[in-house]
Coordinates of C-alpha atoms and ligand atoms in Angstrom, one line a residue:
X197 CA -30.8 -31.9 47.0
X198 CA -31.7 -29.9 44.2
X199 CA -30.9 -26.4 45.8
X200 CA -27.4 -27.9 47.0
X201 CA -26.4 -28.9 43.5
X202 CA -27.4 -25.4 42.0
X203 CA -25.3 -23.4 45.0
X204 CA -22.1 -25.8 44.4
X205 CA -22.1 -24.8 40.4
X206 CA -22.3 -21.5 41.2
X207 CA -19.7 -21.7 44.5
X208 CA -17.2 -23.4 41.1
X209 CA -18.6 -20.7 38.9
X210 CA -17.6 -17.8 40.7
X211 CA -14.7 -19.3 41.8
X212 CA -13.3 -20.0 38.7
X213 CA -14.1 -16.8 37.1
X214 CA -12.2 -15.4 40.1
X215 CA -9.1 -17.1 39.1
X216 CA -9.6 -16.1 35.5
X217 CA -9.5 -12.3 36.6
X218 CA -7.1 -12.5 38.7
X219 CA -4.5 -15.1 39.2
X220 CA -3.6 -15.9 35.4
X221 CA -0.9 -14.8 33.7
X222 CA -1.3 -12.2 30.5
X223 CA -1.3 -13.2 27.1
X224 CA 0.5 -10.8 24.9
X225 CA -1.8 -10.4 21.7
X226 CA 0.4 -10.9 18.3
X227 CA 2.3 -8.4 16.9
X228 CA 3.6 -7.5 12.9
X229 CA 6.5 -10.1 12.0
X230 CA 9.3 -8.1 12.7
X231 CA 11.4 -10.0 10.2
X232 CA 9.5 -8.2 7.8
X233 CA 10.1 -4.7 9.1
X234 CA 12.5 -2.2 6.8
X235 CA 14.0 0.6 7.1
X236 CA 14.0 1.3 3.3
X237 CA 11.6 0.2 0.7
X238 CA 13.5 0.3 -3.0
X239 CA 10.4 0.8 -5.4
X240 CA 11.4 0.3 -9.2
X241 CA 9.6 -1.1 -12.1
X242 CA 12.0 -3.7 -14.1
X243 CA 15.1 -6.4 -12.7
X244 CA 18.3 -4.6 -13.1
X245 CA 16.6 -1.1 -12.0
X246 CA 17.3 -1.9 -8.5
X247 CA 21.2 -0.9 -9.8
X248 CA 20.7 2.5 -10.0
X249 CA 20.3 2.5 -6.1
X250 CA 22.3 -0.3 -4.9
X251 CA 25.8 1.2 -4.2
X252 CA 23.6 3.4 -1.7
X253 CA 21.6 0.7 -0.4
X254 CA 25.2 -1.1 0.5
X255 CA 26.4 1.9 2.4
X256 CA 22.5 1.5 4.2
X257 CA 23.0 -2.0 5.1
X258 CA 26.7 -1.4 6.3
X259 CA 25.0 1.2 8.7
X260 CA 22.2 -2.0 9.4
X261 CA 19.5 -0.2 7.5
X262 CA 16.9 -3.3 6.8
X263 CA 15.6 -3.2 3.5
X264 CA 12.9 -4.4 0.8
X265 CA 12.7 -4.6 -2.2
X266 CA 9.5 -4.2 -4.3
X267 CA 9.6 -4.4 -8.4
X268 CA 6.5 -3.5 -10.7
X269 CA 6.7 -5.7 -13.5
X270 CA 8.9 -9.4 -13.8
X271 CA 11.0 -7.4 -16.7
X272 CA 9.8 -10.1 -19.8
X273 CA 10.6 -8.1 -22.8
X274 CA 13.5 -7.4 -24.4
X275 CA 16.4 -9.3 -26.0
X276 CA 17.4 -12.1 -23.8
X277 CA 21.2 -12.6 -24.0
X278 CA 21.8 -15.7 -21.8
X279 CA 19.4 -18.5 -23.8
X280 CA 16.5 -18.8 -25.9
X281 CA 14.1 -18.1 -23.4
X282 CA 11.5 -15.2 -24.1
X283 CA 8.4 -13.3 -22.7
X284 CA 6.8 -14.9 -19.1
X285 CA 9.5 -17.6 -19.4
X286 CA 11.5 -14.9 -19.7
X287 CA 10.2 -12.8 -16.7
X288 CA 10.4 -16.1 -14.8
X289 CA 14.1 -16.2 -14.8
X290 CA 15.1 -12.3 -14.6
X291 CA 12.7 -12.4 -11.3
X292 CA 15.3 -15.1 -9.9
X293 CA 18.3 -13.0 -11.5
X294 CA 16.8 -9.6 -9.7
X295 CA 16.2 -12.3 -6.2
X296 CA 20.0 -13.0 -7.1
X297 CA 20.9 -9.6 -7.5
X298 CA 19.6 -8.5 -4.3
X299 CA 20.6 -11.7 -2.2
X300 CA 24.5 -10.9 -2.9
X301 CA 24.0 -7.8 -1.1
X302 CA 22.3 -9.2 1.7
X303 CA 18.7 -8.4 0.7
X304 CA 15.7 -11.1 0.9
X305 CA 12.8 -9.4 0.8
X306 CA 11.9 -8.9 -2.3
X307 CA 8.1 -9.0 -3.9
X308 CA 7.3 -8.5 -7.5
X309 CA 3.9 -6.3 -8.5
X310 CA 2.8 -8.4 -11.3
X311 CA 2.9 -5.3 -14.1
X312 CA 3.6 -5.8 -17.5
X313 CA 6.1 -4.5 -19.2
X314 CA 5.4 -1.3 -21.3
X315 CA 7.6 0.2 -23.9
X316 CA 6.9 3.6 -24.0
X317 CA 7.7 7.0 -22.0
X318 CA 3.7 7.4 -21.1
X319 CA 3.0 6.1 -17.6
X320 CA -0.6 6.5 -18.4
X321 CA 0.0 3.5 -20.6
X322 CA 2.0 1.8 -18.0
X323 CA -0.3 2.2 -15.7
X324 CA -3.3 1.0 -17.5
X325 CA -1.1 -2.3 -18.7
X326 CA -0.3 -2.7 -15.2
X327 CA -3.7 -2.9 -13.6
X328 CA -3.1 0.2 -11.3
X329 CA -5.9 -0.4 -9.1
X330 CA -4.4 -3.8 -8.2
X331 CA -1.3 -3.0 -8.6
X332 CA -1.7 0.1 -6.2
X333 CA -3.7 -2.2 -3.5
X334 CA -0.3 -4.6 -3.5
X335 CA 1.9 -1.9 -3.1
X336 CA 0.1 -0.5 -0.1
X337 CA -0.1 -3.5 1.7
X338 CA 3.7 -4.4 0.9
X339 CA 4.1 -0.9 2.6
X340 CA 2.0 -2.0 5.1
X341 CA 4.1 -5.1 6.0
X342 CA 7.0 -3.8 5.6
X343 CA 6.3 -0.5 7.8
X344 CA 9.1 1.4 6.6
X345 CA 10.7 4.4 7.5
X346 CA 11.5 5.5 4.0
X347 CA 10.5 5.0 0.2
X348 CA 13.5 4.9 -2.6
X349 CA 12.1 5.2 -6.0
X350 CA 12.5 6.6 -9.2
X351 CA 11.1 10.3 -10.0
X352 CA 7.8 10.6 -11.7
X353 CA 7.7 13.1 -14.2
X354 CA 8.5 13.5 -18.2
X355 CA 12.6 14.8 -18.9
X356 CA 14.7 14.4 -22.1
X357 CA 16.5 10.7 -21.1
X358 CA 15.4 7.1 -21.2
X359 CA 12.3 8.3 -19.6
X360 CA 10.4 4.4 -19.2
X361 CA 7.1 5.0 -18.6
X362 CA 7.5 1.8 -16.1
X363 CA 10.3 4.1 -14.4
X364 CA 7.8 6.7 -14.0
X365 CA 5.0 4.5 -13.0
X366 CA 6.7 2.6 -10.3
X367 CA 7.5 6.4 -8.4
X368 CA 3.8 7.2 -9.1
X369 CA 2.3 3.9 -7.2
X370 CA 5.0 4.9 -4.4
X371 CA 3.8 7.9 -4.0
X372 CA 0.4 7.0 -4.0
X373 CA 1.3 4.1 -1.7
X374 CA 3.1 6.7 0.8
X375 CA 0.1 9.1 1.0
X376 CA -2.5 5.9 1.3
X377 CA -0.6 3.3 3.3
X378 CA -1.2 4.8 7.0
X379 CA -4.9 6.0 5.6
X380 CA -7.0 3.4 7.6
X381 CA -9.9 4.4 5.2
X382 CA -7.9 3.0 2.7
X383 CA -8.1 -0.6 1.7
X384 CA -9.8 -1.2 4.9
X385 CA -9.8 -5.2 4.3
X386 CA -6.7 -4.9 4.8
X387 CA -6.7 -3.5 8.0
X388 CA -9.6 -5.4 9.9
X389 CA -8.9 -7.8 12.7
X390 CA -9.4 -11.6 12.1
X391 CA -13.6 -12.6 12.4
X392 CA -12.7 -16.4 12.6
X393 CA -10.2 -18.1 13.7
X394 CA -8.3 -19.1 10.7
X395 CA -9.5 -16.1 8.6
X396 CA -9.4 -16.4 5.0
X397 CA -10.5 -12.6 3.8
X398 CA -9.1 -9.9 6.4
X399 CA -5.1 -9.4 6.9
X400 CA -4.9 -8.1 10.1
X401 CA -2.6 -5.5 8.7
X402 CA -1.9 -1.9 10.3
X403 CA -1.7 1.2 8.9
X404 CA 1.4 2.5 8.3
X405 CA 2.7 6.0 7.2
X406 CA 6.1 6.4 5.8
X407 CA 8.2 9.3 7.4
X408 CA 9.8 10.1 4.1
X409 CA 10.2 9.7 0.1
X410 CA 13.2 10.4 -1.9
X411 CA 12.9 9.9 -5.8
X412 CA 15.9 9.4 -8.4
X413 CA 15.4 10.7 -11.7
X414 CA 15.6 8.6 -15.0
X415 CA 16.7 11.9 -16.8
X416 CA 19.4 12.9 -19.2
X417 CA 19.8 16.6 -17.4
X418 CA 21.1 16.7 -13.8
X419 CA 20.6 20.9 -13.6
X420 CA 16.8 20.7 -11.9
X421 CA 17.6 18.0 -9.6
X422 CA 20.8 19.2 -7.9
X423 CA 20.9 20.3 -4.3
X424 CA 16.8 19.0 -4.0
X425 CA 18.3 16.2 -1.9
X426 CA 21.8 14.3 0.0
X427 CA 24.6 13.1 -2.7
X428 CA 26.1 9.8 -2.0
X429 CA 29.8 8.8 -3.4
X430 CA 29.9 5.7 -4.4
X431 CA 33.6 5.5 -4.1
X432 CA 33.8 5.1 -0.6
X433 CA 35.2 1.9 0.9
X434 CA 32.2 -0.5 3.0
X435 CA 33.1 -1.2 6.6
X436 CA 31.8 -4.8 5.3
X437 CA 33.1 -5.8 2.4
X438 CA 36.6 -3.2 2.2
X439 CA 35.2 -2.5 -1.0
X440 CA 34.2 0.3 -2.8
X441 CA 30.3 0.5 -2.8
X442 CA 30.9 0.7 -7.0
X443 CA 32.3 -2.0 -6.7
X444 CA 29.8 -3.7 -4.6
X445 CA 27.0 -3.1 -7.0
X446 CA 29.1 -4.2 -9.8
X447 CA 29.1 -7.2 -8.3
X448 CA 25.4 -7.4 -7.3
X449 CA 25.0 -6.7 -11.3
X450 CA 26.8 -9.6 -12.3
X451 CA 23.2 -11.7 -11.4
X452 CA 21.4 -9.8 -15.2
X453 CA 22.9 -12.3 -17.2
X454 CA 19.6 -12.3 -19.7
X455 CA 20.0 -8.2 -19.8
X456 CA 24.0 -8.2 -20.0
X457 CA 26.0 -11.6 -20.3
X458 CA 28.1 -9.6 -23.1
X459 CA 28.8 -6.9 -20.9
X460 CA 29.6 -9.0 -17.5
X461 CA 31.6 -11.6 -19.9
X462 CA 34.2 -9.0 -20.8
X463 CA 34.1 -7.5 -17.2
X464 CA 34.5 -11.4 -16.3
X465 CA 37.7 -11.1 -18.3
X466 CA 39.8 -7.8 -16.6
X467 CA 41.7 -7.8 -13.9
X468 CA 41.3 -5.5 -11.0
X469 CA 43.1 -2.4 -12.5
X470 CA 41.3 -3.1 -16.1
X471 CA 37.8 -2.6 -14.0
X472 CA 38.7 0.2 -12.0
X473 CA 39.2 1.6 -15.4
X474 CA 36.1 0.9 -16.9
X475 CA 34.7 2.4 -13.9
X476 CA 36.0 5.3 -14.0
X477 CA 36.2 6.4 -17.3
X478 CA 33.2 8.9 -18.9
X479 CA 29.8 7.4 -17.9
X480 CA 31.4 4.9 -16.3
X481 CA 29.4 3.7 -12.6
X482 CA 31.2 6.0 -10.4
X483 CA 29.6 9.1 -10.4
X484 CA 27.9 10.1 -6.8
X485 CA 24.6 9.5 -6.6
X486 CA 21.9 12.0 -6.5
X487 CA 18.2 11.4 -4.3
X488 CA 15.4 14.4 -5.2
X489 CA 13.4 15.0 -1.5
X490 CA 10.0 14.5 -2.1
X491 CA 8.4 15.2 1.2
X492 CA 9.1 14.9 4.7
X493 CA 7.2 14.2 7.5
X494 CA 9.6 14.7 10.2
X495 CA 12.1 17.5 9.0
X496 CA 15.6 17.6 8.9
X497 CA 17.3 19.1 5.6
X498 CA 16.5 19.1 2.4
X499 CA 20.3 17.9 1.4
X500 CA 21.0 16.0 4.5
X501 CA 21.3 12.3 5.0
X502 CA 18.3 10.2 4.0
X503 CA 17.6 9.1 7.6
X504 CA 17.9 13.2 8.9
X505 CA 15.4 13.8 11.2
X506 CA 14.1 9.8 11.8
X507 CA 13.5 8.5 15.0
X508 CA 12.5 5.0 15.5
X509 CA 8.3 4.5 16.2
X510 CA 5.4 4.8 14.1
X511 CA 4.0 8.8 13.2
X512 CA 0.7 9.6 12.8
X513 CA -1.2 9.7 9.2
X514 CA -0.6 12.8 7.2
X515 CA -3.3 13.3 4.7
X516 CA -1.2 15.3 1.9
X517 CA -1.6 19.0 1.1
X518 CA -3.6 19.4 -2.1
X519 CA -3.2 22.6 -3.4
X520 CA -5.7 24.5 -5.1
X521 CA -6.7 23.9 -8.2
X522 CA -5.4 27.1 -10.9
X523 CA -7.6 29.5 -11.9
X524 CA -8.1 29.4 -15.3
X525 CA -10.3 31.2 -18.0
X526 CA -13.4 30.7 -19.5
X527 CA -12.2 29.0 -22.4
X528 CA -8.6 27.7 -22.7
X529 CA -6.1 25.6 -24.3
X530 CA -3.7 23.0 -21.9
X531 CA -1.2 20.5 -23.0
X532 CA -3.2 17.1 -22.1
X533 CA -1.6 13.4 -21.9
X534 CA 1.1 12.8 -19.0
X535 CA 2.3 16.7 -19.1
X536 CA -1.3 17.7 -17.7
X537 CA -1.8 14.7 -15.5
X538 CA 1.6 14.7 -13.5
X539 CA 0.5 19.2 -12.9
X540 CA -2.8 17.6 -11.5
X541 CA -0.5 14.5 -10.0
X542 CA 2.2 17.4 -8.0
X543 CA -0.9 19.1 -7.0
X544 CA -3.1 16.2 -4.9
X545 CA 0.4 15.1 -3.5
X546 CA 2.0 17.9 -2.0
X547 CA 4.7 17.6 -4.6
X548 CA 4.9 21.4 -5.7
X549 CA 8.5 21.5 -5.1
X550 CA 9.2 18.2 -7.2
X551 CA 11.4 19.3 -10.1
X552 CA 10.2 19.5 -13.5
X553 CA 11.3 21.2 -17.0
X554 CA 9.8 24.4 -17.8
X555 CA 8.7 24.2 -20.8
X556 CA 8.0 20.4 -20.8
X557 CA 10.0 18.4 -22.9
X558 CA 11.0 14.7 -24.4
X559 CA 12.9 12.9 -26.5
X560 CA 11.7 11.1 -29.7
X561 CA 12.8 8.7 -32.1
X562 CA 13.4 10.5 -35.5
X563 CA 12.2 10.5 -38.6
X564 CA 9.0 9.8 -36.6
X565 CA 5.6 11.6 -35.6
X566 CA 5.6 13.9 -32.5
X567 CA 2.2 13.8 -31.0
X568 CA 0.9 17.4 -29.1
X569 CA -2.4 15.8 -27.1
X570 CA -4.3 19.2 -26.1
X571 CA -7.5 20.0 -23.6
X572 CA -9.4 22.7 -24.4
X573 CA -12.1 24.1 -21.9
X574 CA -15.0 26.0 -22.6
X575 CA -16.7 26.9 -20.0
X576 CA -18.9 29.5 -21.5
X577 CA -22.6 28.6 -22.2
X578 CA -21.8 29.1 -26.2
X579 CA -20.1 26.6 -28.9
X580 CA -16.8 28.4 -29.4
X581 CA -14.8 27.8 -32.7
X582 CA -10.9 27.7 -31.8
X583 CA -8.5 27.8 -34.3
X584 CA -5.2 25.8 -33.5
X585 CA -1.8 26.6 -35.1
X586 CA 1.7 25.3 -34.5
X587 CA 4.9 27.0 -35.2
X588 CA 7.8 24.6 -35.8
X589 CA 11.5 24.4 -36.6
X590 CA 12.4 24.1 -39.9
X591 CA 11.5 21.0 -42.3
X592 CA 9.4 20.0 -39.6
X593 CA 6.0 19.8 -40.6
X594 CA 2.1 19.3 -39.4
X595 CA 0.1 16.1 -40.3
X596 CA -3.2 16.9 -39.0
X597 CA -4.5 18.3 -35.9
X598 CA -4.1 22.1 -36.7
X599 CA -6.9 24.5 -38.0
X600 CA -10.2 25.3 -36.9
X601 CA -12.5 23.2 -34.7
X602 CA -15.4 23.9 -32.2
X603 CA -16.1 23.0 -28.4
X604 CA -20.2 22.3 -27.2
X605 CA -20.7 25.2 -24.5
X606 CA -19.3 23.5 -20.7
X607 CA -17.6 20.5 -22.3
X608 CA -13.4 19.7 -21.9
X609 CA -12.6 18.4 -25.5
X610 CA -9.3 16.1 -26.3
X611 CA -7.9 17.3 -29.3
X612 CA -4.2 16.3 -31.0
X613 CA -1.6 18.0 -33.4
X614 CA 0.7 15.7 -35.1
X615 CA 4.2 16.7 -36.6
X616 CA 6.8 15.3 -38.8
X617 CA 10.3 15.1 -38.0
X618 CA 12.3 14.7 -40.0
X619 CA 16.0 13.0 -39.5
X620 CA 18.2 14.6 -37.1
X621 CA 20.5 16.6 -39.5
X622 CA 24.3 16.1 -39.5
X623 CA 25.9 17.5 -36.0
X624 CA 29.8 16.5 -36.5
X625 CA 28.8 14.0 -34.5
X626 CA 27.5 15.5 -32.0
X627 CA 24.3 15.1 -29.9
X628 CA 21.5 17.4 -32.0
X629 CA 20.1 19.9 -29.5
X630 CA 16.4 19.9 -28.2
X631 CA 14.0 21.9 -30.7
X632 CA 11.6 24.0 -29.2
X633 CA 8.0 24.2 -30.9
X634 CA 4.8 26.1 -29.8
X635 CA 1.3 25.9 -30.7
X636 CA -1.4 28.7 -30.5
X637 CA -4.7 28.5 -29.8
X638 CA -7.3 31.8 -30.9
X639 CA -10.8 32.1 -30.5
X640 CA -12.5 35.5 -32.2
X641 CA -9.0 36.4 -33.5
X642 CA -7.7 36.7 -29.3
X643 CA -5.4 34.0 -28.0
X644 CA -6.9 31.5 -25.7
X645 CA -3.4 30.5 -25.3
X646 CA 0.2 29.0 -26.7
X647 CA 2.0 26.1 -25.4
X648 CA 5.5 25.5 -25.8
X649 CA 7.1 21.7 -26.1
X650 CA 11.0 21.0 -26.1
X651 CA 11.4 18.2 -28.2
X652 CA 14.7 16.3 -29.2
X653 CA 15.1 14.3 -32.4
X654 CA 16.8 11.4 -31.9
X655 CA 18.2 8.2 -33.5
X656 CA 16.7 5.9 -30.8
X657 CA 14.0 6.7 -28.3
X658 CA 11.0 5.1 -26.6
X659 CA 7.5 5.3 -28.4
X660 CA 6.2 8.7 -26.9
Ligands
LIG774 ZN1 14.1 -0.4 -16.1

């Protein structure tokens, strides 16, 4: 009776195990929410930024481009012009303006970074106020989840203009987030499959590598940047909307009414002609718009359309070109803070083609204090005394930081000049041109080195 029992369980066993293997149906395994997929991922740092893209990214969506939106910091400084709201309440209600913004093109997905903002034109000190580590790991999985083709962002690098160091470090974490994203040694967490059922830790993410980056400068000087990428008129009339894409952004715009309810009041009070106008006159919001290629991964050319070259499908990962590190002698003299990190930033990302001034240059508030930060390199086996001296226009003036100092045999030392400046003198009116200073560095009466520094006095400028 016994025996019977046993053979019948295993006569249901096998049997059922048969049907298992072979007379069920499939079940396709889950896939990445394809509501979330884009086409272009818009990378800026502040609410209202997303305006210096979005009479593109209306010609994109007429051509049903999906796009995301991804902002580095809620935008809670500065004045508020709509109520008496101020700092996070502040960044509370331009994060709904910048949803707004975004919305009355047709865009939804939209994530904020959690960055603070920082006034100055040093990434390095937007990056540390932003928490780049975490701020990096969000970006790459919003790259992640998002999958798309191409990255929209501003240019990192140091130029005579606005220069916002939050500008500059929203294209750094994009470009970090480009070369990282479809790494699956990176933020492997991300990446794992589910251990439990309702997992709580891993995201179940894939990699994902972007095909291609395009950068927009926040510069004063167009002269580097042009024909490095496609132009875009923004005077063109949407299939959508029969309006110009100017137009279209204007209206976008109208959502920053805590940056500029002045500004959209008296636009509130034209008629059609009296915009135009506006529009069109010097430095008005019709001029084409210009995209810097950072890298491709697929081809196509360099001043071609953005989506040149892109065929639909994930590519594999493309670990970037670093290029060599530069030879460089025994003991030397290198201009240090953002100028040196974005040489060393070009070379680990393959960016050796990115544009960039030659000499380096910046604006500055003036009267003020220009600070040169230097590294100098010794690596000899001696203490070497260096004497550091800095040639400047006239009634500009050194504080401190020149003379004679000495650097402990194979050590990299920080040191700093700092110079007066004086008030911009009288122009007629006109903008006062960028001053060139040098300094020189000598060791045993022979040069170790000079660096030169374009610098432009102004009335208004962000902290360097
Ligand atoms: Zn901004």
């Amino acid at each position: 009776m016994k025996r019977l029992a046993t053979q019948l369980i295993l006569a249901l066993v096998s049997f059922s195990q048969m049907r298992a293997s072979g007379a069920q149906e499939p079940k396709a395994l889950p896939l990445p929410d394809e509501r979330y997929k884009a086409d272009i991922l818009l990378v800026v740092a502040h609410p209202d930024d997303e305006g210096a893209a979005t009479p593109y990214l209306a010609r994109a969506l007429d051509e049903h481009k999906r796009i995301a939106v991804v902002f580095g910091t809620r935008g809670s400084s500065g004045a508020n012009e709509a109520g008496a709201e101020q700092a996070a309440a502040l960044g509370a209600i331009r994060e709904i303006e910048a949803r707004n913004a975004l919305t009355t093109l047709g865009i939804t997905n939209v994530w904020f970074l959690g960055g603070k903002d920082t006034a100055s034109q040093n990434v390095l000190q937007s990056l540390a106020n932003w928490d780049h580590g975490a701020s990096l790991e969000q970006l790459v999985r919003l790259v992640r989840l998002t999958r798309p083709e191409v990255i929209l962002t501003f240019l990192p690098g140091t130029f005579i203009g606005e220069d916002h160091g939050d500008h500059q470090a929203s294209g750094l974490l994009a470009t970090e987030a480009f070369d990282l994203a479809g790494d699956p040694a990176s933020f492997p967490e991300q990446l794992a499959g589910p251990t439990k059922r309702l997992e709580p830790f891993l995201e179940n993410l894939r990699p994902w590598q972007p095909k291609k980056i395009y950068y927009f400068p926040d510069a004063d000087r167009e002269d580097i940047f042009r024909g490095k990428g496609p132009e875009y008129s923004v005077k063109e009339i949407s299939k959508s909307s029969k309006q110009p894409y100017w137009r279209m952004a204007l209206d976008s715009f109208r959502a920053h009414q805590t940056q500029a309810k002045s500004f959209l009041d008296k636009i509130a009070q034209m008629d059609e002609t009296e915009i135009e106008k506006t529009a069109t006159s010097d430095g008005g919001w019709t001029d084409a718009l210009h995209f810097v290629l950072g890298k491709s991964l697929v081809g196509g050319s360099v001043t071609g359309d953005v989506f040149d070259g892109i065929t639909p499908g994930a590519i594999p990962f493309a670990r970037p070109d670093v290029s060599p590190e530069p030879a460089r002698p025994e003991l030397s003299v290198q201009l240090g803070g953002p100028y040196s990190f974005y040489a060393e930033f070009r070379r680990a990302h393959g960016l050796t083609n990115l544009p960039h001034p030659e000499p380096p240059e910046i604006a500055l508030q003036a009267p003020g204090t220009l600070v040169i930060p230097l590294w100098i390199r010794n690596r000899t086996a001696k203490t070497q005394e260096i004497m550091l001296s800095a040639a400047l226009p006239a009634a500009w003036t050194t504080q401190s930081g020149t003379g004679k100092f000495t650097v402990a045999p194979k050590q990299v030392a920080a040191a700093r000049i700092e110079v007066n400046l004086p008030a911009p003198a009288g122009n007629g009116g006109k903008k006062p041109e960028p001053q060139e200073i040098s300094v020189h560095a000598e060791s045993n009466g022979q040069s170790i080195g000079e660096i030169k520094l374009r610098v432009e006095p102004r009335k208004r400028a962000l902290p360097q």
